Amino acid sequence: MVVDRSPRLDHVFHALAHPARRAIIRQLSGGERNLTELAAPLKMTFPAATKHVRVLEGAKLVRRRVVGREHLCRLDAQPLKEAMLWTESFRQSWEARFEELDSLLDEMKADEQARARRR
Amino acid sequence: MKKPLQVSTPTDTTIVLTRAFDAPRRLVWEATFTPELMRRWMLPPPGFTMTTCRCVLRAGGELEVAWKSDEADPAMTLRGVFTEVIPHERAVHTETMALGSGQVVGSLVEQHEFFEEGGVTTMRITQTYDSKEARDGALASGMDEGMEACYQQLDGVLG
């Protein structure tokens, strides 16, 4: 299951690795937009913006539907959730250890101070 | 002074963990590599109990940790050798994780670095795996457990 998931996550991470694509995701978090609307704030040509949208589509982060002559894009956050979750559980298991280390260090500091006072 | 743990993947085969501790470097070093103290913070996977913890902190010194479960003893082992030890600054060791059966599940090189500033110590752990697949596998470990809890948390974040 974990192994099957990995190639898809590669797509997601690759898709997120470009600032223009992250900007597109931010825009789409506000709702459905057409390609012209997406291209405008990026100061990019229409074909260049389309290329980035296609990478996002490949990672299944963006879905596109055609209405008349308009290409409407919307965000699908599910793969994003999985990608965050993937590293988040690793992070949490280490954080749990480091929180134990925090309390251990507090005890060690208190012990040292107590010893110093006795001297 | 709560600084969250940072996890990054600067290359295809590495994971870097960075975390600050409110203690001098000397104590963080001691807590990280003293067997009786390692037992306190090296939390085992759910259902596992640590049975062995040895750590000979010098170049060539061995690291050995073993865990048991209800089904097997040992259920999992970690074995490695220190290749570099600069007290309170830097330690590098190899690490091979194996199942109780002896089947190797992964090996890596782990480097610990310690930086102290104003009584706060930042520990940076760099794990270097044999391959991208091994690295990805390590990152994904534990993904199943607590998955539901994480989803609920993320639902809140992502709306």
Coordinates of C-alpha atoms in Angstrom, one line a residue:
Chain A
M1 CA 0.0 0.0 0.0
V2 CA 2.8 2.4 1.0
V3 CA 4.8 1.4 -2.1
D4 CA 1.9 1.8 -4.4
R5 CA 1.3 5.2 -3.0
S6 CA 4.8 6.5 -3.6
P7 CA 4.8 7.2 -7.4
R8 CA 1.7 9.2 -7.0
L9 CA 3.3 11.2 -4.2
D10 CA 6.3 11.8 -6.5
H11 CA 3.9 13.5 -8.9
V12 CA 2.5 15.6 -6.1
F13 CA 5.8 16.7 -4.8
H14 CA 7.0 17.5 -8.3
A15 CA 3.9 19.5 -9.0
L16 CA 4.5 21.5 -5.8
A17 CA 8.1 22.1 -6.6
H18 CA 7.5 25.2 -8.8
P19 CA 6.4 28.6 -7.4
A20 CA 4.0 29.2 -10.3
R21 CA 2.2 26.0 -9.6
R22 CA 2.0 26.8 -5.9
A23 CA 0.6 30.2 -6.8
I24 CA -2.0 28.5 -9.0
I25 CA -3.0 26.2 -6.1
R26 CA -3.4 29.3 -3.8
Q27 CA -5.6 31.0 -6.4
L28 CA -7.7 27.9 -6.8
S29 CA -8.2 27.6 -3.1
G30 CA -10.4 30.6 -3.6
G31 CA -12.7 28.6 -6.0
E32 CA -13.0 27.7 -9.6
R33 CA -11.0 29.9 -12.1
N34 CA -10.6 29.8 -15.9
L35 CA -7.1 29.6 -17.5
T36 CA -7.0 33.3 -18.4
E37 CA -7.7 34.3 -14.8
L38 CA -5.0 31.9 -13.6
A39 CA -2.4 33.1 -16.1
A40 CA -2.9 36.9 -15.4
P41 CA -1.3 37.3 -11.9
L42 CA 1.6 35.0 -12.9
K43 CA 2.7 37.4 -15.6
M44 CA 2.9 34.4 -17.9
T45 CA 1.9 33.6 -21.4
F46 CA -1.3 31.6 -21.7
P47 CA 0.6 28.5 -23.1
A48 CA 3.1 28.7 -20.2
A49 CA 0.3 28.8 -17.6
T50 CA -1.5 26.0 -19.4
K51 CA 1.7 23.9 -19.1
H52 CA 1.8 24.3 -15.3
V53 CA -1.9 23.5 -15.1
R54 CA -1.2 20.3 -17.0
V55 CA 1.4 19.3 -14.5
L56 CA -1.0 19.9 -11.7
E57 CA -3.6 17.9 -13.5
G58 CA -1.1 15.0 -13.9
A59 CA -0.7 15.0 -10.1
K60 CA -4.5 15.0 -9.8
L61 CA -4.3 18.3 -7.8
V62 CA -6.4 20.2 -10.4
R63 CA -9.4 19.1 -12.3
R64 CA -10.4 20.9 -15.5
R65 CA -13.7 21.1 -17.2
V66 CA -14.6 22.8 -20.5
V67 CA -17.7 25.0 -20.6
G68 CA -18.2 26.5 -24.0
R69 CA -14.8 28.1 -24.9
E70 CA -13.8 28.3 -21.2
H71 CA -11.5 25.9 -19.4
L72 CA -12.5 26.0 -15.8
C73 CA -10.0 24.6 -13.2
R74 CA -10.7 23.6 -9.6
L75 CA -8.5 22.3 -6.8
D76 CA -8.7 18.8 -5.6
A77 CA -7.0 18.8 -2.2
Q78 CA -7.0 15.1 -1.6
P79 CA -3.6 14.3 -3.0
L80 CA -2.3 17.3 -1.1
K81 CA -3.6 15.9 2.1
E82 CA -1.9 12.6 1.5
A83 CA 1.4 14.2 0.7
M84 CA 1.3 16.2 4.0
L85 CA 0.1 13.2 5.9
W86 CA 3.0 11.2 4.5
T87 CA 5.7 13.2 6.1
E88 CA 3.5 14.4 9.0
S89 CA 3.2 10.9 10.6
F90 CA 7.0 10.5 10.4
R91 CA 7.4 14.0 11.9
Q92 CA 5.0 13.2 14.7
S93 CA 6.7 9.9 15.7
W94 CA 10.0 11.8 16.1
E95 CA 8.4 14.7 17.8
A96 CA 6.9 12.3 20.4
R97 CA 10.5 11.1 21.1
F98 CA 11.8 14.6 21.3
E99 CA 9.1 15.6 23.8
E100 CA 10.3 12.7 26.0
L101 CA 13.8 14.1 25.5
D102 CA 12.6 17.5 26.6
S103 CA 11.3 16.2 29.9
L104 CA 14.5 14.1 30.4
L105 CA 16.6 17.2 29.9
D106 CA 14.5 19.2 32.3
E107 CA 15.2 16.5 35.0
M108 CA 18.9 16.5 34.1
K109 CA 19.1 20.3 34.5
A110 CA 17.2 20.2 37.8
D111 CA 19.6 17.4 39.1
E112 CA 22.7 19.5 38.1
Q113 CA 21.3 22.6 39.8
A114 CA 20.5 20.6 43.0
R115 CA 24.0 19.1 43.0
A116 CA 25.5 22.6 42.5
R117 CA 23.5 23.9 45.4
R118 CA 24.7 21.2 47.7
R119 CA 28.3 22.0 47.0
Chain B
M1 CA 10.5 28.5 23.7
K2 CA 8.6 25.9 21.7
K3 CA 10.3 25.3 18.4
P4 CA 8.6 22.5 16.4
L5 CA 10.6 19.7 14.8
Q6 CA 11.5 20.4 11.2
V7 CA 11.7 17.6 8.7
S8 CA 13.2 18.2 5.3
T9 CA 14.4 16.1 2.4
P10 CA 17.2 18.1 0.7
T11 CA 18.2 15.2 -1.6
D12 CA 16.5 12.0 -2.9
T13 CA 18.2 9.8 -0.3
T14 CA 18.3 12.0 2.8
I15 CA 16.0 13.1 5.6
V16 CA 17.1 16.0 7.9
L17 CA 15.5 16.5 11.3
T18 CA 16.1 19.7 13.2
R19 CA 14.9 20.4 16.7
A20 CA 15.9 22.8 19.4
F21 CA 16.2 21.8 23.1
D22 CA 16.1 24.1 26.1
A23 CA 19.4 22.7 27.6
P24 CA 23.1 23.0 27.1
R25 CA 24.8 20.9 24.4
R26 CA 26.6 18.7 26.9
L27 CA 23.3 17.5 28.4
V28 CA 21.6 16.9 25.0
W29 CA 24.6 14.9 23.9
E30 CA 24.5 12.8 27.1
A31 CA 20.8 12.2 26.9
T32 CA 21.1 11.2 23.2
F33 CA 23.8 8.6 23.6
T34 CA 23.7 7.2 27.2
P35 CA 21.9 3.8 27.1
E36 CA 19.9 4.3 30.4
L37 CA 18.8 7.7 29.1
M38 CA 18.1 6.5 25.6
R39 CA 15.6 4.0 27.0
R40 CA 13.6 7.0 28.2
W41 CA 13.1 8.8 24.9
M42 CA 13.6 6.2 22.2
L43 CA 9.9 5.4 22.1
P44 CA 9.2 2.0 20.5
P45 CA 6.6 1.4 17.8
P46 CA 3.2 0.5 19.4
G47 CA 3.2 -3.0 20.9
F48 CA 7.0 -3.1 21.2
T49 CA 9.2 -3.0 24.3
M50 CA 12.9 -2.2 24.4
T51 CA 15.0 -5.1 25.8
T52 CA 18.6 -4.2 24.9
C53 CA 20.3 -0.8 24.5
R54 CA 24.0 -0.6 24.1
C55 CA 25.9 2.4 22.9
V56 CA 29.7 2.5 22.8
L57 CA 30.4 6.1 22.0
R58 CA 33.8 6.2 20.2
A59 CA 34.9 5.6 16.6
G60 CA 34.5 1.9 16.0
G61 CA 32.1 1.6 19.0
E62 CA 28.9 -0.4 18.5
L63 CA 25.3 0.6 18.8
E64 CA 22.7 -2.1 19.5
V65 CA 19.1 -1.8 20.3
A66 CA 16.5 -4.6 20.4
W67 CA 12.8 -4.7 21.0
K68 CA 10.4 -7.5 21.7
S69 CA 6.7 -7.9 21.0
D70 CA 4.0 -10.3 22.3
E71 CA 4.9 -12.5 19.2
A72 CA 8.6 -12.4 19.1
D73 CA 11.8 -11.6 21.1
P74 CA 13.6 -10.0 19.5
A75 CA 10.9 -8.6 17.2
M76 CA 13.2 -5.9 15.8
T77 CA 16.8 -5.0 16.1
L78 CA 19.0 -1.9 15.3
R79 CA 22.7 -2.5 14.9
G80 CA 25.4 0.0 13.9
V81 CA 28.9 1.2 14.3
F82 CA 30.1 4.7 15.1
T83 CA 32.4 6.0 12.4
E84 CA 33.0 9.4 13.9
V85 CA 32.7 10.9 17.4
I86 CA 33.5 14.5 18.3
P87 CA 32.2 14.8 21.8
H88 CA 29.3 17.3 22.2
E89 CA 29.6 18.2 18.5
R90 CA 29.2 15.5 16.0
A91 CA 28.6 11.7 15.9
V92 CA 28.1 9.6 12.8
H93 CA 27.0 5.9 12.9
T94 CA 25.8 3.3 10.5
E95 CA 22.4 1.7 11.3
T96 CA 20.8 -1.5 10.1
M97 CA 17.2 -2.3 11.1
A98 CA 16.2 -6.0 11.0
L99 CA 13.2 -8.0 11.9
G100 CA 13.5 -10.7 14.6
S101 CA 13.9 -13.3 11.8
G102 CA 17.1 -11.5 10.8
Q103 CA 15.5 -10.1 7.6
V104 CA 17.0 -6.6 7.0
V105 CA 14.4 -3.9 6.6
G106 CA 16.7 -1.0 5.9
S107 CA 20.1 0.5 6.5
L108 CA 21.2 4.1 6.7
V109 CA 23.9 6.4 8.0
E110 CA 22.9 8.8 10.7
Q111 CA 24.7 11.9 11.6
H112 CA 24.0 13.9 14.7
E113 CA 25.2 17.5 15.0
F114 CA 24.8 19.8 18.0
F115 CA 24.9 23.6 18.0
E116 CA 24.5 25.6 21.2
E117 CA 23.4 29.2 21.4
G118 CA 22.4 31.0 24.6
G119 CA 21.7 27.7 26.5
V120 CA 19.6 26.4 23.7
T121 CA 20.9 23.4 21.7
T122 CA 19.8 22.6 18.2
M123 CA 20.2 19.0 17.2
R124 CA 20.3 18.2 13.5
I125 CA 20.0 14.6 12.5
T126 CA 20.9 13.8 8.9
Q127 CA 19.8 10.3 7.8
T128 CA 21.2 9.1 4.5
Y129 CA 19.6 6.0 3.0
D130 CA 20.9 3.6 0.3
S131 CA 18.2 4.6 -2.2
K132 CA 15.3 6.9 -2.8
E133 CA 13.0 4.0 -2.3
A134 CA 14.5 3.2 1.1
R135 CA 14.2 6.9 2.1
D136 CA 10.6 7.1 0.9
G137 CA 9.8 3.9 2.8
A138 CA 11.2 5.4 6.0
L139 CA 9.2 8.6 5.6
A140 CA 6.1 6.6 5.0
S141 CA 6.6 4.3 8.0
G142 CA 3.9 4.9 10.6
M143 CA 1.6 6.3 8.0
D144 CA -1.1 3.8 8.7
E145 CA -1.2 4.2 12.4
G146 CA -3.0 7.4 13.4
M147 CA -3.9 8.0 9.8
E148 CA -7.5 8.7 10.7
A149 CA -6.5 11.2 13.4
C150 CA -4.2 13.0 11.0
Y151 CA -6.9 13.2 8.4
Q152 CA -9.2 14.8 10.8
Q153 CA -6.5 17.3 11.8
L154 CA -5.8 18.1 8.2
D155 CA -9.5 18.4 7.3
G156 CA -9.5 21.3 9.8
V157 CA -6.4 22.9 8.2
L158 CA -7.4 22.4 4.6
G159 CA -11.1 23.0 5.0

